[in-house]
mmCIF file of C-alpha atoms and ligand atoms in Angstrom:
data_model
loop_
_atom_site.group_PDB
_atom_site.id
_atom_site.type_symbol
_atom_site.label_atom_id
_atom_site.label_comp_id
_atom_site.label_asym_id
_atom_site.label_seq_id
_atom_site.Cartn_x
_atom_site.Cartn_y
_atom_site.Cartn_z
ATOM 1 C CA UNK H 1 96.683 131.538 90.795
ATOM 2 C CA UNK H 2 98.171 129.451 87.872
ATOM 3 C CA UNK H 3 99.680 126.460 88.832
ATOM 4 C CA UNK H 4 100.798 123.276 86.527
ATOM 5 C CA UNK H 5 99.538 120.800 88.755
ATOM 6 C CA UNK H 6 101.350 117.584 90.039
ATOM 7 C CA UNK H 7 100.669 116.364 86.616
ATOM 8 C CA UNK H 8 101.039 118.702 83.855
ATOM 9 C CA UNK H 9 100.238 116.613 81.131
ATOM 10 C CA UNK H 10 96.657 116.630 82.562
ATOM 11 C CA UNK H 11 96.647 120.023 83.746
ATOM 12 C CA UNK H 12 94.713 121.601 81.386
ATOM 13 C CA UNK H 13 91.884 118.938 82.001
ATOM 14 C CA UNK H 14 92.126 119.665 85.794
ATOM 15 C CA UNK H 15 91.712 123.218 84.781
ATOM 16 C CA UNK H 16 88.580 122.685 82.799
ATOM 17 C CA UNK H 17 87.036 120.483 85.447
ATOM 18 C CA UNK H 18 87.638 122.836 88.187
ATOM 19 C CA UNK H 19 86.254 125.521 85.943
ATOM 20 C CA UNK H 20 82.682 123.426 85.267
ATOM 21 C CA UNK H 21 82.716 122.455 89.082
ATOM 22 C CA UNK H 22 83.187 126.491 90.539
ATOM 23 C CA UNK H 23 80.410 127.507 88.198
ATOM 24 C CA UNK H 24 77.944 124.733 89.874
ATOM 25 C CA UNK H 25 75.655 124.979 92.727
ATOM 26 C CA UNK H 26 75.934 122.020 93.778
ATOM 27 C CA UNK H 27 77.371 119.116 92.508
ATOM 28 C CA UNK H 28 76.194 115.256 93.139
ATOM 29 C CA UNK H 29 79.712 112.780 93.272
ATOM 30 C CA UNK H 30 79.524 109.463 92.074
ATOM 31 C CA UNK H 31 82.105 106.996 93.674
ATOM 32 C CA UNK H 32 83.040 103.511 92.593
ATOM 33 C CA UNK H 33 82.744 101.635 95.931
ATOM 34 C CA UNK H 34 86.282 100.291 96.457
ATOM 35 C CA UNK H 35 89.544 100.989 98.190
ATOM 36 C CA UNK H 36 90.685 103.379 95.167
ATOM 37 C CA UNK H 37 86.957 104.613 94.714
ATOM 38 C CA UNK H 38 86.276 105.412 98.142
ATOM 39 C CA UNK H 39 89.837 107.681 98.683
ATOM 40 C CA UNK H 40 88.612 109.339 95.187
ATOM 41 C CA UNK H 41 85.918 110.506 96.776
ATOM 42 C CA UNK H 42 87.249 111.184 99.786
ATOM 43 C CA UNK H 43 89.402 113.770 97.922
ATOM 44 C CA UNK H 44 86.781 115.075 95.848
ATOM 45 C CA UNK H 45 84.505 115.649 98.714
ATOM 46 C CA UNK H 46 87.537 117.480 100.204
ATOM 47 C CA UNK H 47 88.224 119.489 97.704
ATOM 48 C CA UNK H 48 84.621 120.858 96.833
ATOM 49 C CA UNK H 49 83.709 121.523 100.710
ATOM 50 C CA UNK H 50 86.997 124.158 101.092
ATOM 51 C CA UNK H 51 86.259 125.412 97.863
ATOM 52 C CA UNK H 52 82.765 126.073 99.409
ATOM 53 C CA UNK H 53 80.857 123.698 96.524
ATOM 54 C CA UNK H 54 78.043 121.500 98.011
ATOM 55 C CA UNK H 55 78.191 118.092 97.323
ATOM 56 C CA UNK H 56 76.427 114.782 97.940
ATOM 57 C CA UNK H 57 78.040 111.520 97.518
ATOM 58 C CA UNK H 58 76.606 107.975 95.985
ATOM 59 C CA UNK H 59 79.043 104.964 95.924
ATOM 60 C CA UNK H 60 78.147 102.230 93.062
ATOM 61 C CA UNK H 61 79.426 98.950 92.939
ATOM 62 C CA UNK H 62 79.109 99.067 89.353
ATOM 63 C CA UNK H 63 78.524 102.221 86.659
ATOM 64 C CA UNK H 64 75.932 100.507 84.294
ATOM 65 C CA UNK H 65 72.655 102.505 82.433
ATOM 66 C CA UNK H 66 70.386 101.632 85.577
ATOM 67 C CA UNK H 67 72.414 102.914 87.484
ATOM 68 C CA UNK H 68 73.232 106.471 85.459
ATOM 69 C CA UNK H 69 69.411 106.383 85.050
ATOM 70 C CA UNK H 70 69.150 106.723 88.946
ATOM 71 C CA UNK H 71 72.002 109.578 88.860
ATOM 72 C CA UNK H 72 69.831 111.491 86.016
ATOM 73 C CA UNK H 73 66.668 111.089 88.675
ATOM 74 C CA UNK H 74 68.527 113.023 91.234
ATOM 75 C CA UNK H 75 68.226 115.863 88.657
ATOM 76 C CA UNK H 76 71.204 117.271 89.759
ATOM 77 C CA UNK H 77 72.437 119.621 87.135
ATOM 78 C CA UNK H 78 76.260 118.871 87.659
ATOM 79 C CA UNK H 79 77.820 115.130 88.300
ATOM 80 C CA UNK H 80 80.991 114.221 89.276
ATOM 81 C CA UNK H 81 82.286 110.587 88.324
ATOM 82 C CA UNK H 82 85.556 109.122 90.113
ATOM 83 C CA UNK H 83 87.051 106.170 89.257
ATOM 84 C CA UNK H 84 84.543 104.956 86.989
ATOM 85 C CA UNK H 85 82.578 107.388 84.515
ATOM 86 C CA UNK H 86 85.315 106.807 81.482
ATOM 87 C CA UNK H 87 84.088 103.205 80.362
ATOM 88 C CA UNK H 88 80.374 104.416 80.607
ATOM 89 C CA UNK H 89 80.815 107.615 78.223
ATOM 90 C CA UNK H 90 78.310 105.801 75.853
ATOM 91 C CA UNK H 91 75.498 105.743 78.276
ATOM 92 C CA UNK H 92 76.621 109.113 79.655
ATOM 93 C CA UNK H 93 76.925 110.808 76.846
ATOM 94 C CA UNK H 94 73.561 110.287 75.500
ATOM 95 C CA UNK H 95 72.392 111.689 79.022
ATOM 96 C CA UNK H 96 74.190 114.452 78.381
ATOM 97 C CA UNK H 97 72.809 115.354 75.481
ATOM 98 C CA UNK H 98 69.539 115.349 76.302
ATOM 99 C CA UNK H 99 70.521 117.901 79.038
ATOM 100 C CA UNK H 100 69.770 115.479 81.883
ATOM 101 C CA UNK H 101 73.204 116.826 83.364
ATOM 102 C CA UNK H 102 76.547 118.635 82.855
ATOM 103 C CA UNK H 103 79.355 115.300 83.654
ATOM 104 C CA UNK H 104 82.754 115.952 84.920
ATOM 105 C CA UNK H 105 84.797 112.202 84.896
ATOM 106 C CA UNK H 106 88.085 112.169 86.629
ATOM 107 C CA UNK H 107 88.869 108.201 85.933
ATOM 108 C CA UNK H 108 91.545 106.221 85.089
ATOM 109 C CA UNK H 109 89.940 103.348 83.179
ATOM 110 C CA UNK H 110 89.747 102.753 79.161
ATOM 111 C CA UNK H 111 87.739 105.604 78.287
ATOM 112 C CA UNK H 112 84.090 103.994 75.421
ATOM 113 C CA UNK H 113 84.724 103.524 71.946
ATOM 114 C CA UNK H 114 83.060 107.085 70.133
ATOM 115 C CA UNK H 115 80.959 105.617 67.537
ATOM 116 C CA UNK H 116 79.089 103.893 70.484
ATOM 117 C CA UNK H 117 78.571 107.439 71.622
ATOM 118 C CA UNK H 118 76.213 110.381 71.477
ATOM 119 C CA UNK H 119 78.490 112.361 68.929
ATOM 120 C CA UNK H 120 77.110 115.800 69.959
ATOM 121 C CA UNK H 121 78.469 115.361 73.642
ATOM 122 C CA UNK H 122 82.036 113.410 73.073
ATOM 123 C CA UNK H 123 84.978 113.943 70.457
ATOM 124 C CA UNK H 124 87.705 111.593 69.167
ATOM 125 C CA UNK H 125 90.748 111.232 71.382
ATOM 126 C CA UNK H 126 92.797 107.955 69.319
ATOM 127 C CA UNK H 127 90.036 106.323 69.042
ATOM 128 C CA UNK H 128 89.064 106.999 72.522
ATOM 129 C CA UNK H 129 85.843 109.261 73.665
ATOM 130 C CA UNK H 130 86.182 112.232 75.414
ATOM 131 C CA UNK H 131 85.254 116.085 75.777
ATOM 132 C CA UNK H 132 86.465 119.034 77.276
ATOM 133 C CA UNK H 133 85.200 117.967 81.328
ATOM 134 C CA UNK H 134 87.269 114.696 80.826
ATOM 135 C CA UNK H 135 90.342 114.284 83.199
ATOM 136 C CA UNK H 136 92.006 110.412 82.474
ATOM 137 C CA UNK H 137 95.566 109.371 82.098
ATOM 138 C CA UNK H 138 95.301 107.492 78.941
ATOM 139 C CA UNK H 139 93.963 110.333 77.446
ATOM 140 C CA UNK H 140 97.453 112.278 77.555
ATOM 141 C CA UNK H 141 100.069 108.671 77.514
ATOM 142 C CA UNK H 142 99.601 108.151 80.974
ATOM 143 C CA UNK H 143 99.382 104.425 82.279
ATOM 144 C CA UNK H 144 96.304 104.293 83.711
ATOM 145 C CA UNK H 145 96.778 100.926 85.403
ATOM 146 C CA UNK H 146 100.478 101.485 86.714
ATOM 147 C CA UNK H 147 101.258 105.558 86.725
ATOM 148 C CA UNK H 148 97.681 107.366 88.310
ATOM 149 C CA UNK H 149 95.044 105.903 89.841
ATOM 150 C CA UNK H 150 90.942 106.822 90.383
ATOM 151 C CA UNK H 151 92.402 108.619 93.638
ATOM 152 C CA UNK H 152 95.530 109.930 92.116
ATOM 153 C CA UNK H 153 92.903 111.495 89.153
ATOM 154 C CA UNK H 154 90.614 112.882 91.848
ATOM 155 C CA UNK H 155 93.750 114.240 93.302
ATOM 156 C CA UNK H 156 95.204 116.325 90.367
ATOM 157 C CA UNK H 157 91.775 117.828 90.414
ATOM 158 C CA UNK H 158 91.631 118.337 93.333
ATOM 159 C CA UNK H 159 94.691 120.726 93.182
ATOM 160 C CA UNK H 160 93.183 122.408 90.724
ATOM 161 C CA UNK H 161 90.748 123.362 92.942
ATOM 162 C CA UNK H 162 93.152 125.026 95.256
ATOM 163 C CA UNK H 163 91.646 128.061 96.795
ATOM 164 C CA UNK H 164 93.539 131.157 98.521
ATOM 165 C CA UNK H 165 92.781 129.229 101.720
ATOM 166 C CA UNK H 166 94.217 125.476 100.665
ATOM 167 C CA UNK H 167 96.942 123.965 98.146
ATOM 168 C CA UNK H 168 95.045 120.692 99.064
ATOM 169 C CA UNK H 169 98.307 118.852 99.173
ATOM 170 C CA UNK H 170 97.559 117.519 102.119
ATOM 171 C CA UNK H 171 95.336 115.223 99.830
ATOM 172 C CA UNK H 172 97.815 113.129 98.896
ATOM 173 C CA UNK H 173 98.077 110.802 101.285
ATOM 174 C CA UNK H 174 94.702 109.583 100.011
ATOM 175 C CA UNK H 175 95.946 109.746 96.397
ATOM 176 C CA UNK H 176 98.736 107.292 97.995
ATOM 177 C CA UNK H 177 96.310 104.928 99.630
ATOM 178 C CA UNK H 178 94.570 104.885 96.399
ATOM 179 C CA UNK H 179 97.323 103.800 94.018
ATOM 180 C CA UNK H 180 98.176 100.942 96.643
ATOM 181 C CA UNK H 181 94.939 99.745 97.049
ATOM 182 C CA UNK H 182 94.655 100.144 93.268
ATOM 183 C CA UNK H 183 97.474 97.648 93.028
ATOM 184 C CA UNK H 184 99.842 99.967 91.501
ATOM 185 C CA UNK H 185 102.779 99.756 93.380
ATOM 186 C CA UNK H 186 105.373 98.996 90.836
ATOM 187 C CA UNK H 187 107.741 96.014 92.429
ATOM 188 C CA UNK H 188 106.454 97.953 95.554
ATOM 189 C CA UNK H 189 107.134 101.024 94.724
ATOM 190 C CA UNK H 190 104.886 104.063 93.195
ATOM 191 C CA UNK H 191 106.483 104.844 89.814
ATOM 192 C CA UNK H 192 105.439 107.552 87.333
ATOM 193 C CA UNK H 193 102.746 110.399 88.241
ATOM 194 C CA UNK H 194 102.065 108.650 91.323
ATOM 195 C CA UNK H 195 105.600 108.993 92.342
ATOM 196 C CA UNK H 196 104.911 112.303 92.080
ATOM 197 C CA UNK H 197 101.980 112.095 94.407
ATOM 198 C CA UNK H 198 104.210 110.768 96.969
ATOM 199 C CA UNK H 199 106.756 113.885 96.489
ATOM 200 C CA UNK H 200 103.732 116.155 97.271
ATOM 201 C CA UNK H 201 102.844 114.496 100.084
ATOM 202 C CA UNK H 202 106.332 114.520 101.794
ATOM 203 C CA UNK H 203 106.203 118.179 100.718
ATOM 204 C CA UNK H 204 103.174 118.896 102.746
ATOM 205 C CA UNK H 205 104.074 116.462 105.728
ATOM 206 C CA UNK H 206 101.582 114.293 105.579
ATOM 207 C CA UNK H 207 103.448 111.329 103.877
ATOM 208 C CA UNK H 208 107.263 109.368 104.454
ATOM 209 C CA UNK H 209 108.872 107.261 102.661
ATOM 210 C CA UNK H 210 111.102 104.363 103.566
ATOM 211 C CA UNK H 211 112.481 101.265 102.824
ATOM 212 C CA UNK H 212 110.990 98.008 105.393
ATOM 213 C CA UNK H 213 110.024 95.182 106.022
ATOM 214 C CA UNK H 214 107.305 94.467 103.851
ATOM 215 C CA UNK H 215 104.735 92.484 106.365
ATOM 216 C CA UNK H 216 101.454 93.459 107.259
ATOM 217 C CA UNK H 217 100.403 94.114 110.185
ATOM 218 C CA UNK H 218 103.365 96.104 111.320
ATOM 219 C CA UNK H 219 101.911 98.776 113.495
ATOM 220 C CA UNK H 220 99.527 96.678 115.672
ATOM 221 C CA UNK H 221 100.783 92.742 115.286
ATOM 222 C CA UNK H 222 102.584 90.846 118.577
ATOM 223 C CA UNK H 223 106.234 91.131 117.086
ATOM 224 C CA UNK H 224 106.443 86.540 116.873
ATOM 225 C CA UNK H 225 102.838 87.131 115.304
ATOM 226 C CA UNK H 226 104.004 89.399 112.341
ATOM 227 C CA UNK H 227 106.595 86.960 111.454
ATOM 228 C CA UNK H 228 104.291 83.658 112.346
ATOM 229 C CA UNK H 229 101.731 85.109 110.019
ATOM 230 C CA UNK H 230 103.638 86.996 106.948
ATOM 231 C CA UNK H 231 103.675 84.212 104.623
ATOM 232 C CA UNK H 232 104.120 85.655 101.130
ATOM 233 C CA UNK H 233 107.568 85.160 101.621
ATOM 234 C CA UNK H 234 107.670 81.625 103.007
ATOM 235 C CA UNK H 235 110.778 81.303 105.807
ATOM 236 C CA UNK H 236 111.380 77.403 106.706
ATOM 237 C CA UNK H 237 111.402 77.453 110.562
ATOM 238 C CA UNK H 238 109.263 81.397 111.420
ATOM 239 C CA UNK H 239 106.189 81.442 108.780
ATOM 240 C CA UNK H 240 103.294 79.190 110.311
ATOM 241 C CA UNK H 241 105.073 78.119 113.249
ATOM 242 C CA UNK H 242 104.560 80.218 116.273
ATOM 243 C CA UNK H 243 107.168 78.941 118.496
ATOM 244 C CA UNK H 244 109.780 79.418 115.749
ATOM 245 C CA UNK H 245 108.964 82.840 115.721
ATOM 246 C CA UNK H 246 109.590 83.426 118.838
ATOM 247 C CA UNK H 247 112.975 81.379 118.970
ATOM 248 C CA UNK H 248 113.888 83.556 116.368
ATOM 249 C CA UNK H 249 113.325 86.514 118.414
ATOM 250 C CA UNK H 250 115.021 85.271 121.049
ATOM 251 C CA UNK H 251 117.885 84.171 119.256
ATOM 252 C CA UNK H 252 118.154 87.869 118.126
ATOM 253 C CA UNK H 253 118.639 89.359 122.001
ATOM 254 C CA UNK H 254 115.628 91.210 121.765
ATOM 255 C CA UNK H 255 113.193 92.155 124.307
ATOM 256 C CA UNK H 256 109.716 91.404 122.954
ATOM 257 C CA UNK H 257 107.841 92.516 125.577
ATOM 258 C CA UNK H 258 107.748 96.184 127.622
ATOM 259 C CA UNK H 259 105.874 95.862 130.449
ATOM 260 C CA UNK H 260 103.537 92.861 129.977
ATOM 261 C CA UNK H 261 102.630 93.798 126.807
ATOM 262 C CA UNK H 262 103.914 92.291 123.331
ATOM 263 C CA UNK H 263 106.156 95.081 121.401
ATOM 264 C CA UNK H 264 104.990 95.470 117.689
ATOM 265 C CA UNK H 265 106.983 96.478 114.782
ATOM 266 C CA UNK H 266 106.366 100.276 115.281
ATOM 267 C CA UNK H 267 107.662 99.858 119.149
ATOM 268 C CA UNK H 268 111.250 99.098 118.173
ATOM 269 C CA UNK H 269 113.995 101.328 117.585
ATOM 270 C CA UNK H 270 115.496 101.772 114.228
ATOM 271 C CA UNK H 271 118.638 99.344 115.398
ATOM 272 C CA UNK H 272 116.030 96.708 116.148
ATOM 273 C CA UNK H 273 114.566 97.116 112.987
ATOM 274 C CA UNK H 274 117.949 96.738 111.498
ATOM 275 C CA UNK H 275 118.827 93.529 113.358
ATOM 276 C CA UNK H 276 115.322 91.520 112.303
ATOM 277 C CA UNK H 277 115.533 92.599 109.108
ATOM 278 C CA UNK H 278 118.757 91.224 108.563
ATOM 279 C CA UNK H 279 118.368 88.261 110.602
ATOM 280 C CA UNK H 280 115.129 87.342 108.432
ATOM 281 C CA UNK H 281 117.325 88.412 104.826
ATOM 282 C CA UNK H 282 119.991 85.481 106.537
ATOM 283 C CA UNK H 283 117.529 82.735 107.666
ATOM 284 C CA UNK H 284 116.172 82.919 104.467
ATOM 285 C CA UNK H 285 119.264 82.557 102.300
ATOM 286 C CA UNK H 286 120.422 79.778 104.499
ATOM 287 C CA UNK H 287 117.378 77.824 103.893
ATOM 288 C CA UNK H 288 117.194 78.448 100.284
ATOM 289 C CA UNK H 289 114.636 80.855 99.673
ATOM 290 C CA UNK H 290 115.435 82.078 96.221
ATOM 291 C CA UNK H 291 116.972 85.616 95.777
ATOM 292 C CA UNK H 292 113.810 87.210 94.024
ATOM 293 C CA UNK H 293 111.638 86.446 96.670
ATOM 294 C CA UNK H 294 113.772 87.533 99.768
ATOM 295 C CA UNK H 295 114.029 90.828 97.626
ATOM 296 C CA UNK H 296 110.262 90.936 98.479
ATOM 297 C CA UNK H 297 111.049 90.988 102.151
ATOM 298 C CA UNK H 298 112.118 94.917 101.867
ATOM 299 C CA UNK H 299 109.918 96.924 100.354
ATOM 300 C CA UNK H 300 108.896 100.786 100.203
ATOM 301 C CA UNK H 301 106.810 101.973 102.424
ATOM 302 C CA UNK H 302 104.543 104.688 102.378
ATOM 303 C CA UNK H 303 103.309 106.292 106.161
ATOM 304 C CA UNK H 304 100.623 108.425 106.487
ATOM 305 C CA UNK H 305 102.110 110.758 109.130
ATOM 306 C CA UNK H 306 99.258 112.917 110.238
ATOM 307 C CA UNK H 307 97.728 109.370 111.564
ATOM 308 C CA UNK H 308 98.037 108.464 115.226
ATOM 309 C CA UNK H 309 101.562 106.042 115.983
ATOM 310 C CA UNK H 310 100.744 102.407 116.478
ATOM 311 C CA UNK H 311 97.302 102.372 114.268
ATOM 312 C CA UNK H 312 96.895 100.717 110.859
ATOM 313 C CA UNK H 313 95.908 104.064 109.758
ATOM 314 C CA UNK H 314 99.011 105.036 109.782
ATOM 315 C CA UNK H 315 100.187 102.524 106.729
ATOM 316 C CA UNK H 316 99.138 103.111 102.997
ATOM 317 C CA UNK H 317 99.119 99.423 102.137
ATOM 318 C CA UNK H 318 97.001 98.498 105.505
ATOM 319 C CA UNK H 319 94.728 101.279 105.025
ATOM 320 C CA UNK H 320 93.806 100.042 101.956
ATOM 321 C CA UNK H 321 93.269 96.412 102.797
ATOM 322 C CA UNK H 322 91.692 96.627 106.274
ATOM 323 C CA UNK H 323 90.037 100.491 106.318
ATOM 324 C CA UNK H 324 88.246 100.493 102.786
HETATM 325 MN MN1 MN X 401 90.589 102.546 90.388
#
């Protein structure tokens, strides 16, 4: 199967990695422990159990020589390094050439400078180290801080990993949750070869995209309790003040309760939507909220759809504050 990948530019690196990772026995994954780290592996995990590699995971706080030394211990002949590995090539590099272990780094941070490297196990990439196992954005003019995240890395590998059984598009969601947690969102919105994530994932159903309010909390929050608490966006009158909030509500003819139960967000119908959303845009002009803030108000949204209605899980951006 020959495939480009969601990201050609780096397809030839996914291609390579796959390659190392097939010819393994087993392979041990090192995570950086963090909302993009943690969906990284996630993927990776994913990816090498349908592909039918074994792996065992380790999540670091931080990549430094102690704790490489600790990886080399494991004497695991292949390592896998997401979202951190780049920035460490000097330490790992001199592992490697010793033979302590084969690395495979799909990262998205500034890769070591190669004279502080071991020169028999990296080359020169502009100035940057890297070799042949290497899969980073920078590497190839990719912005590694707004375009592909750790997760969104992990993810073009993983996809290189497809197998006759599994695209693994379904993966990214996860590459989504990553990029937001990552802080990528562009004016928030994914931009570049993330946006390109989020095509795959509407592709394989397990990701929408829409334009909304852009509160948190918006799946499981009391409806005056979303607006009482979202204060990014200050509104004179609804932010901090409870009983506003619920005036407000009122004041738009809606019911806020079904049953005795509060109605959230993800309870009302897309006319509902419509009517808060505008009422909000208008309370805030009238009390002089400037224009580039209200903007924030309405965002894009990103909803992972294989997760159950009326759970955080359910919303990239809450997923990746509340879940990891
Ligand atoms: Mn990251």
């Amino acid at each position: 199967m020959t495939t480009t990948g969601p990201v050609p530019a780096l397809a030839d690196r996914a291609a390579a990695c796959a390659d190392r990772l097939r010819a393994a026995d087993r392979v041990l994954l090192a995570s950086h422990i963090d909302a993009d780290g943690l969906t990284s592996a996630a993927i990776a995990t994913a990816a090498l159990s349908r592909a039918g590699i074994p792996v065992e995971t380790v999540f670091k706080k931080q990549l430094d020589a102690a704790e490489i030394e600790s990886i080399a211990a494991r004497e695991y002949d292949t390592v896998l390094f997401t979202d951190f590995g780049s920035g460490q090539l000097d330490v790992i590099s001199e592992h490697v050439a010793a033979g302590d272990f084969e690395a495979i780094i799909a990262d998205h941070h500034q890769p070591s400078d190669p004279d502080d490297c071991h020169p028999d196990a990296v080359v020169d990439t502009d100035g940057y180290a890297d070799f042949e196992t290497h899969l980073n954005p920078l590497l190839e003019g990719i912005n590694g801080a707004s375009e592909l995240s750790g997760a969104g890395a992990a993810y073009v590998l993983a996809r290189a990993l497809s197998t006759e059984g599994t695209d693994n598009r379904d993966l990214a969601a996860l590459a989504v949750v990553g990029a937001v947690g990552d802080m990528q969102a562009v004016g928030g919105e994914l931009v570049g070869a993330n946006a390109g994530l989020v095509e795959e994932g509407i592709a394989a159903d397990v990701l929408e995209e829409g334009t909304d309010l852009s509160l948190y909390g918006k799946q499981t929050r009391p409806l005056p309790k979303l607006l009482e608490y979202a204060t990014e966006v200050p509104i004179p009158g609804i932010s901090n003040d409870q009983a506003g909030a619920t005036r407000f509500l009122e004041g738009l003819g809606l019911d806020l309760k079904s049953d005795d139960d509060w109605r959230t967000w993800a309870d009302l119908s897309d006319d509902e939507r419509q009517t808060v959303a505008s009422g909000l845009v208008q309370r805030a002009v009238e009390r002089g909220v400037p224009a580039d803030k209200i903007e924030t108000l309405i965002g894009t949204t990103y909803t992972l759809t294989a997760e159950p209605r009326g759970t955080e899980l359910r919303d990239a951006s809450a997923v990746s504050y509340t879940h990891l």
